[in-house]
Coordinates of C-alpha atoms in Angstrom, one line a residue:
M215 CA 0.0 0.0 0.0
K216 CA 1.5 3.3 -1.1
F217 CA 2.2 5.8 1.6
D218 CA 1.3 8.9 -0.4
F219 CA -2.0 7.4 -1.5
V220 CA -3.0 6.6 2.1
K221 CA -1.8 10.0 3.3
K222 CA -4.1 11.8 0.9
I223 CA -7.1 9.7 2.1
Y224 CA -6.1 10.4 5.7
E225 CA -5.9 14.2 5.4
K226 CA -9.5 14.4 4.2
I227 CA -11.4 12.4 6.8
P228 CA -12.6 13.3 10.3
I229 CA -10.6 12.2 13.4
K230 CA -13.2 9.7 14.7
I231 CA -13.2 7.9 11.4
K232 CA -9.3 7.9 11.4
F233 CA -9.4 6.1 14.7
A234 CA -11.9 3.6 13.3
F235 CA -9.8 2.9 10.3
L236 CA -6.5 2.4 12.2
P237 CA -6.2 -1.3 11.2
L238 CA -6.0 -0.2 7.6
F239 CA -3.6 2.7 8.1
V240 CA -1.1 0.8 10.3
K241 CA -0.6 -1.7 7.4
V242 CA 1.5 0.9 5.6
I243 CA 4.3 0.1 8.1
A244 CA 3.3 -3.4 9.4
D245 CA 3.0 -4.9 5.9
N246 CA 5.9 -3.0 4.3
P247 CA 8.4 -5.5 2.9
V248 CA 11.4 -3.6 4.2
F249 CA 9.9 -3.4 7.7
K250 CA 9.0 -7.1 7.7
K251 CA 12.4 -8.2 6.5
T252 CA 14.2 -6.1 9.1
C253 CA 11.9 -7.5 11.8
K254 CA 12.8 -11.0 10.6
D255 CA 16.5 -10.2 10.5
L256 CA 16.4 -8.9 14.1
E257 CA 14.5 -12.0 15.3
D258 CA 17.1 -14.3 13.6
F259 CA 20.0 -12.2 14.9
S260 CA 18.7 -12.3 18.5
K261 CA 18.9 -16.1 18.4
L262 CA 22.6 -16.1 17.6
E263 CA 25.4 -16.6 20.2
P264 CA 27.3 -13.3 21.0
G265 CA 30.3 -14.5 18.9
E266 CA 28.1 -15.1 15.9
Q267 CA 26.5 -11.8 16.3
D268 CA 29.9 -10.1 16.2
K269 CA 30.7 -11.9 13.0
V270 CA 27.5 -10.7 11.4
Q271 CA 28.2 -7.1 12.6
F272 CA 31.7 -7.3 11.2
E273 CA 30.4 -8.4 7.8
K274 CA 27.9 -5.5 7.7
L275 CA 30.6 -3.1 8.7
K276 CA 32.8 -4.3 5.9
E277 CA 30.0 -4.1 3.4
T278 CA 29.2 -0.6 4.4
L279 CA 32.9 0.5 4.1
I280 CA 33.2 -1.2 0.7
Y281 CA 30.0 0.5 -0.5
A282 CA 31.3 3.9 0.7
Y283 CA 34.5 3.5 -1.2
N284 CA 32.8 2.5 -4.4
H285 CA 30.0 5.1 -4.3
V286 CA 30.9 8.1 -2.1
P287 CA 33.6 10.5 -3.4
Y288 CA 34.5 11.7 0.1
Y289 CA 35.3 8.2 1.3
K290 CA 37.1 7.1 -1.9
Q291 CA 39.5 10.0 -1.4
L292 CA 39.9 9.5 2.3
F293 CA 40.5 5.7 2.1
E294 CA 43.1 6.2 -0.7
K295 CA 44.8 8.9 1.3
Y296 CA 45.3 6.5 4.3
D297 CA 45.8 3.4 2.1
F298 CA 42.8 1.8 3.7
K299 CA 41.4 -1.1 1.7
P300 CA 38.1 -2.2 3.3
E301 CA 37.8 -5.3 1.2
K302 CA 40.9 -6.7 2.9
M303 CA 39.7 -6.0 6.5
V304 CA 40.1 -8.9 8.9
T305 CA 39.1 -7.3 12.2
V306 CA 36.9 -4.4 13.3
D307 CA 39.9 -2.6 14.8
E308 CA 41.2 -1.8 11.3
I309 CA 38.6 0.9 11.0
K310 CA 40.8 2.9 13.3
N311 CA 43.2 3.4 10.4
I312 CA 41.0 6.1 9.1
P313 CA 40.2 9.3 11.1
V314 CA 36.9 10.0 12.9
L315 CA 34.2 12.0 11.1
T316 CA 33.0 15.2 12.8
K317 CA 30.0 17.3 11.9
E318 CA 32.3 20.0 10.6
K319 CA 33.9 17.5 8.2
V320 CA 30.5 16.5 7.0
V321 CA 29.6 20.1 6.3
E322 CA 32.9 20.7 4.5
A323 CA 32.4 17.6 2.3
A324 CA 29.1 18.9 1.0
E325 CA 27.8 16.8 -1.8
D326 CA 30.9 14.6 -1.9
I327 CA 29.6 12.7 1.1
Y328 CA 26.4 11.7 -0.9
S329 CA 26.2 8.4 -2.7
D330 CA 26.3 8.5 -6.5
E331 CA 23.6 5.9 -6.6
E332 CA 20.0 6.8 -7.4
I333 CA 18.6 6.0 -3.9
P334 CA 15.1 7.3 -3.0
Y335 CA 15.7 9.6 0.0
Y336 CA 14.3 12.4 2.1
T337 CA 15.9 15.3 3.8
S338 CA 16.0 15.9 7.5
Y339 CA 17.9 18.3 9.8
T340 CA 19.6 17.8 13.1
G341 CA 18.7 19.9 16.1
G342 CA 22.1 21.6 16.2
S343 CA 23.3 20.4 19.6
S344 CA 26.8 21.5 18.8
G345 CA 25.5 24.9 17.5
K346 CA 25.3 24.1 13.8
A347 CA 22.4 22.1 12.3
L348 CA 23.2 19.4 9.8
K349 CA 21.4 18.6 6.6
C350 CA 20.9 14.8 6.4
L351 CA 19.9 12.8 3.3
L352 CA 18.3 9.6 4.5
D353 CA 17.2 6.5 2.5
K354 CA 13.4 6.3 2.5
D355 CA 13.7 2.7 3.5
S356 CA 15.5 3.7 6.6
Y357 CA 12.2 4.9 8.1
Y358 CA 10.8 1.4 7.9
K359 CA 14.0 -0.1 9.2
E360 CA 14.0 2.3 12.2
R361 CA 10.4 1.4 13.0
A362 CA 11.5 -2.3 13.0
F363 CA 14.2 -1.7 15.6
F364 CA 11.7 0.2 17.7
T365 CA 9.2 -2.6 17.4
H366 CA 11.8 -5.3 18.2
F367 CA 12.8 -3.4 21.4
L368 CA 9.3 -3.1 22.7
E369 CA 7.9 -6.5 21.7
P370 CA 8.9 -8.1 25.0
L371 CA 6.6 -5.5 26.7
G372 CA 3.7 -6.4 24.4
Y373 CA 4.1 -4.0 21.5
D374 CA 2.4 -5.1 18.3
P375 CA 2.8 -2.9 15.2
K376 CA -0.7 -3.9 13.9
K377 CA -2.5 -3.3 17.2
S378 CA -0.6 -1.1 19.7
R379 CA -1.4 2.5 20.1
T380 CA 1.0 5.1 21.4
V381 CA 0.8 8.7 22.7
S382 CA 3.9 11.0 22.2
F383 CA 4.7 13.9 24.4
M384 CA 7.2 15.7 22.1
G385 CA 7.5 18.1 19.2
H386 CA 4.5 20.3 18.5
N387 CA 1.0 19.9 17.1
K388 CA 1.2 21.9 13.9
G389 CA -1.2 24.5 15.2
K390 CA -3.7 21.9 16.5
E391 CA -4.5 20.6 19.9
F392 CA -2.9 17.3 18.9
Y393 CA -1.4 15.6 15.8
F394 CA -2.5 12.1 14.9
S395 CA -0.2 9.8 12.8
P396 CA -2.4 7.0 11.5
I397 CA 0.4 4.8 10.1
K398 CA 2.0 4.7 13.6
A399 CA -1.3 4.8 15.5
D400 CA 0.3 7.6 17.4
L401 CA -1.3 10.6 19.1
A402 CA 1.2 13.5 19.5
I403 CA 0.6 16.1 22.1
S404 CA 2.9 19.1 22.6
P405 CA 4.7 19.1 26.0
F406 CA 4.0 22.8 26.1
R407 CA 0.3 22.2 26.0
L408 CA 0.8 19.6 28.7
F409 CA 2.7 22.0 30.9
R410 CA -0.4 24.2 31.3
E411 CA -2.2 22.5 34.2
E412 CA -5.6 24.0 33.1
N413 CA -5.3 21.7 30.0
F414 CA -4.9 18.5 32.1
E415 CA -8.5 17.3 32.2
D416 CA -9.0 17.8 28.4
I417 CA -5.7 16.1 27.6
F418 CA -6.3 13.2 30.0
K419 CA -9.8 12.6 28.4
L420 CA -8.3 12.7 24.9
I421 CA -5.6 10.1 25.9
S422 CA -8.0 8.0 27.9
D423 CA -10.5 7.8 25.0
F424 CA -7.7 6.9 22.6
K425 CA -6.6 3.9 24.9
P426 CA -2.9 3.9 24.3
D427 CA -0.7 1.0 25.2
F428 CA 2.6 3.0 25.4
I429 CA 3.7 6.6 25.9
T430 CA 6.9 7.8 24.2
C431 CA 8.0 11.1 25.6
Y432 CA 10.5 13.6 27.0
A433 CA 11.1 12.5 30.6
S434 CA 10.3 16.0 31.9
A435 CA 6.9 15.9 30.2
I436 CA 5.7 12.4 31.4
T437 CA 7.0 13.0 34.9
Y438 CA 4.9 16.2 35.1
F439 CA 1.9 14.3 33.6
A440 CA 2.4 11.5 36.1
K441 CA 2.4 14.0 39.0
L442 CA -0.9 15.6 37.7
C443 CA -2.4 12.1 37.4
K444 CA -1.6 11.4 41.0
K445 CA -2.8 14.8 42.1
Y446 CA -6.2 14.4 40.4
N447 CA -6.5 10.7 41.1
K448 CA -6.4 9.6 37.4
M449 CA -5.1 6.3 36.1
L450 CA -4.1 4.9 32.7
R451 CA -3.4 1.3 31.9
L452 CA -0.1 1.2 30.0
K453 CA 2.2 -1.6 28.9
G454 CA 5.2 0.7 29.0
V455 CA 6.7 4.2 28.9
V456 CA 9.6 5.1 26.6
F457 CA 11.9 8.0 27.4
T458 CA 13.5 9.6 24.4
S459 CA 15.5 12.6 23.2
E460 CA 16.2 14.0 26.6
N461 CA 18.3 13.1 29.7
W462 CA 16.4 11.7 32.6
T463 CA 17.0 10.7 36.3
S464 CA 16.3 7.7 38.5
E465 CA 13.7 9.9 40.2
D466 CA 11.9 10.4 36.9
I467 CA 11.7 6.6 36.5
E468 CA 10.5 6.1 40.0
I469 CA 7.7 8.7 39.7
V470 CA 6.4 7.3 36.4
Q471 CA 6.6 3.6 37.5
S472 CA 4.8 4.4 40.8
V473 CA 1.9 6.1 39.0
F474 CA 1.4 4.0 35.9
K475 CA 2.6 0.6 37.3
C476 CA 4.5 -0.3 34.1
K477 CA 8.0 -0.8 32.8
V478 CA 10.0 2.4 31.9
V479 CA 12.7 2.1 29.3
S480 CA 14.5 4.4 27.0
T481 CA 15.9 4.6 23.5
Y482 CA 19.0 6.3 22.3
G483 CA 19.5 7.5 18.7
H484 CA 19.7 10.6 16.5
T485 CA 18.5 12.2 13.3
E486 CA 21.5 11.0 11.4
R487 CA 20.5 7.3 12.0
A488 CA 23.9 5.9 12.6
V489 CA 23.4 4.5 16.1
F490 CA 20.5 3.0 18.0
G491 CA 20.6 2.1 21.7
Y492 CA 18.3 0.4 24.2
I493 CA 18.3 1.5 27.8
V494 CA 16.8 -0.8 30.4
D495 CA 17.4 -0.6 34.2
E496 CA 19.7 2.4 33.4
K497 CA 22.0 0.2 31.3
C498 CA 22.6 1.0 27.7
I499 CA 23.2 -1.5 24.9
F500 CA 24.0 -0.5 21.3
D501 CA 22.2 -2.6 18.6
K502 CA 24.8 -4.4 16.6
L503 CA 22.6 -4.9 13.6
Y504 CA 21.9 -1.1 13.3
G505 CA 25.5 -0.1 13.2
Y506 CA 29.0 -0.3 14.7
T507 CA 29.6 1.8 17.8
E508 CA 33.1 2.8 19.1
L509 CA 33.9 4.2 22.4
I510 CA 36.6 6.9 22.3
P511 CA 38.3 7.8 25.7
T512 CA 37.8 11.3 27.0
D513 CA 40.0 13.1 29.5
I514 CA 37.7 11.8 32.3
E515 CA 38.3 8.3 33.8
N516 CA 35.8 5.7 32.6
E517 CA 34.1 8.1 30.3
F518 CA 33.9 7.6 26.5
Q519 CA 32.7 9.6 23.6
I520 CA 30.4 7.7 21.2
A521 CA 31.4 7.3 17.5
C522 CA 29.3 5.3 15.2
T523 CA 29.0 3.8 11.7
G524 CA 25.5 3.3 10.5
F525 CA 24.2 0.4 8.5
I526 CA 20.6 1.3 7.6
S527 CA 21.0 4.3 5.3
H528 CA 23.4 4.6 2.3
K529 CA 22.5 7.9 0.6
M530 CA 24.8 9.7 3.1
P531 CA 26.9 7.1 4.9
L532 CA 28.4 8.2 8.2
I533 CA 31.6 6.3 9.1
R534 CA 33.3 6.8 12.5
Y535 CA 30.9 9.7 13.1
V536 CA 31.6 11.4 16.4
T537 CA 28.6 12.4 18.4
D538 CA 28.3 14.9 21.3
D539 CA 27.2 12.1 23.6
V540 CA 29.3 10.2 26.2
I541 CA 28.9 7.0 28.2
Q542 CA 30.4 5.9 31.5
V543 CA 31.6 2.3 32.0
Q544 CA 30.2 1.0 35.3
E545 CA 32.0 -1.4 37.7
D546 CA 30.1 -4.4 36.3
G547 CA 31.2 -3.4 32.7
S548 CA 27.8 -2.1 31.7
Y549 CA 27.3 1.3 29.9
K550 CA 25.5 4.2 31.4
L551 CA 24.5 6.9 28.9
I552 CA 25.3 10.4 30.1
G553 CA 24.2 12.2 27.0
H554 CA 25.5 15.6 25.8
R555 CA 24.1 17.6 28.7
K556 CA 25.9 16.6 31.8
S557 CA 24.3 19.6 33.6
E558 CA 20.7 19.9 32.6
V559 CA 20.6 23.4 31.2
K560 CA 17.0 24.6 30.9
L561 CA 14.8 27.6 30.3
I562 CA 12.0 28.6 32.6
G563 CA 8.4 29.0 31.2
K564 CA 5.9 31.5 32.5
N565 CA 4.4 29.0 34.9
G566 CA 7.9 28.2 36.3
F567 CA 8.1 24.9 34.6
P568 CA 11.6 23.9 33.2
I569 CA 11.9 23.7 29.4
F570 CA 14.7 21.3 28.2
K571 CA 16.6 21.3 24.9
G572 CA 14.6 18.6 23.2
A573 CA 11.5 20.8 23.1
M574 CA 13.4 23.8 21.7
T575 CA 15.6 22.5 18.9
L576 CA 15.0 23.8 15.4
H577 CA 14.4 21.0 12.9
M578 CA 13.9 23.1 9.8
A579 CA 15.5 24.0 6.5
E580 CA 16.2 27.6 7.5
T581 CA 18.9 26.4 9.9
Q582 CA 21.2 25.7 6.9
K583 CA 21.8 29.5 6.8
V584 CA 22.6 29.5 10.5
R585 CA 26.2 29.0 11.7
A586 CA 25.1 28.7 15.4
Y587 CA 22.1 29.5 17.6
Q588 CA 21.6 29.8 21.3
Y589 CA 18.8 30.8 23.7
V590 CA 19.6 33.4 26.3
Q591 CA 17.2 34.0 29.2
N592 CA 17.3 36.8 31.7
E593 CA 13.6 36.8 32.8
I594 CA 11.1 34.0 33.6
G595 CA 8.8 33.3 30.6
K596 CA 11.0 35.3 28.1
A597 CA 14.1 34.5 26.1
E598 CA 16.1 35.7 23.2
L599 CA 17.2 33.4 20.3
H600 CA 20.7 34.5 19.3
I601 CA 21.5 33.6 15.7
V602 CA 24.9 33.7 14.0
Q603 CA 24.2 33.7 10.3
E604 CA 26.2 31.7 7.7
E605 CA 24.2 33.4 5.0
E606 CA 21.8 36.3 5.4
L607 CA 18.3 35.1 6.4
T608 CA 15.4 36.8 4.6
N609 CA 12.6 38.4 6.5
K610 CA 10.4 35.5 5.5
E611 CA 12.9 32.9 6.8
L612 CA 13.2 34.8 10.1
K613 CA 9.4 34.9 10.3
N614 CA 9.3 31.1 9.7
I615 CA 11.7 30.5 12.6
E616 CA 9.6 32.8 14.8
N617 CA 6.4 31.0 13.9
Y618 CA 8.0 27.6 14.4
I619 CA 9.1 28.5 17.9
S620 CA 5.7 30.2 18.7
Q621 CA 3.9 27.0 17.7
R622 CA 6.1 24.9 19.9
C623 CA 5.9 27.1 23.0
E624 CA 2.2 27.7 22.9
G625 CA 2.4 30.9 24.9
L626 CA 4.6 29.5 27.7
L627 CA 7.8 31.2 26.5
D628 CA 8.0 34.5 24.5
V629 CA 11.1 34.3 22.3
E630 CA 12.7 37.3 20.5
I631 CA 15.1 36.6 17.6
K632 CA 18.4 38.6 17.6
I633 CA 21.1 38.4 15.0
V634 CA 24.6 38.3 16.7
H635 CA 28.2 37.9 15.6
E636 CA 28.9 35.0 18.1
V637 CA 27.3 32.9 20.7
Q638 CA 28.5 32.4 24.3
H639 CA 30.7 29.4 25.3
T640 CA 31.7 27.7 28.5
P641 CA 35.1 28.7 30.2
R642 CA 36.5 25.6 28.4
G643 CA 35.3 26.8 25.1
K644 CA 32.4 24.4 24.6
Y645 CA 29.1 25.4 23.0
I646 CA 25.9 25.1 25.1
W647 CA 22.4 25.4 23.6
A648 CA 21.1 27.9 26.2
I649 CA 22.3 30.4 28.8
C650 CA 19.8 30.8 31.6
N651 CA 20.5 33.7 33.9
V652 CA 17.4 33.2 35.9
E653 CA 17.8 32.0 39.5
Q654 CA 16.4 28.5 39.7

């Protein structure tokens, strides 16, 4: 069933009918051949012994590197410069013979980092956690592969791609009270709308009538929602809660588990689709079928920066791609994800509620003209968005950014855009997404 055809039908029908026809819409993903094959591959892979899994991962890594050499100009030049011959690889350690890839190098490579093959793709943009947003070309098939990994992770908790319903507390609602994605059976509600306590009864009724099995969310949003449920003596029957896109604490998990009486897990990934991690009981495991993940030592004992090579998208392969995220190795050898915000920098909304980075990132084409951006707050409920331009933004583009932020914030934070020559950095010279000068 073609996605575009189903989408056209979906846009024209009332919401109650959309709910009724969910079994039809979800087949767009559940019956997709790429989704089904990836699910089967994951099932087969999970039955292998650890040593056999490592062999499969090595072969996928080797295939990815050979593909990059044959089809991507940037890697062909890089491999030849370092006399690296991927077809002759014997161990995964040989990948260290080529340098790591930073976001700055990706930007400099421009179209040379794109595959010369005619692969159907779509364009996405990173949130700019390092100050500069990145344009990503992703295989269209990677969407279905990603959903398969998500499905495989949640299946032990009872997730069924043809039956399960989810609610998402993230993003924004495109000018509506909520946004409904029929092919994922997902009801998306802006965390900013959630943070207004006067909206709680309406939101709870909407969610309760929808009867979700899972909630995927920013930890700050679901924790606040759980506290309101407890305050107003409301209850939802859930199979699980999935934290995503934002750091969380043990206290967040305890609050959510105590209210909803279900398992709380977390996923780790990013727009670039080069790594996918599962976090259960605060221990992180990187999926070996999704990509190859390296741990690069930092100047802090037992702390490592994450570098990754993705397997699921070939239009813009990322090899030894260094992220802003770090993990700590625990005494038992397990990994604890720290993320890229060791201190939880946040803004303060008009109601005093904290607003974290995940809710304020700019996933939009206009950021390609932005060298860096940073929020600066000196007053509760108000902030400035400082933009360093790479190219001059038109009045229309500035208005688009302003409207984008306004839609997300839903009145909880007034943001004024200012063009500046540079953003502020930490004493060690590191970029941070926001400067909050409000006493918290």
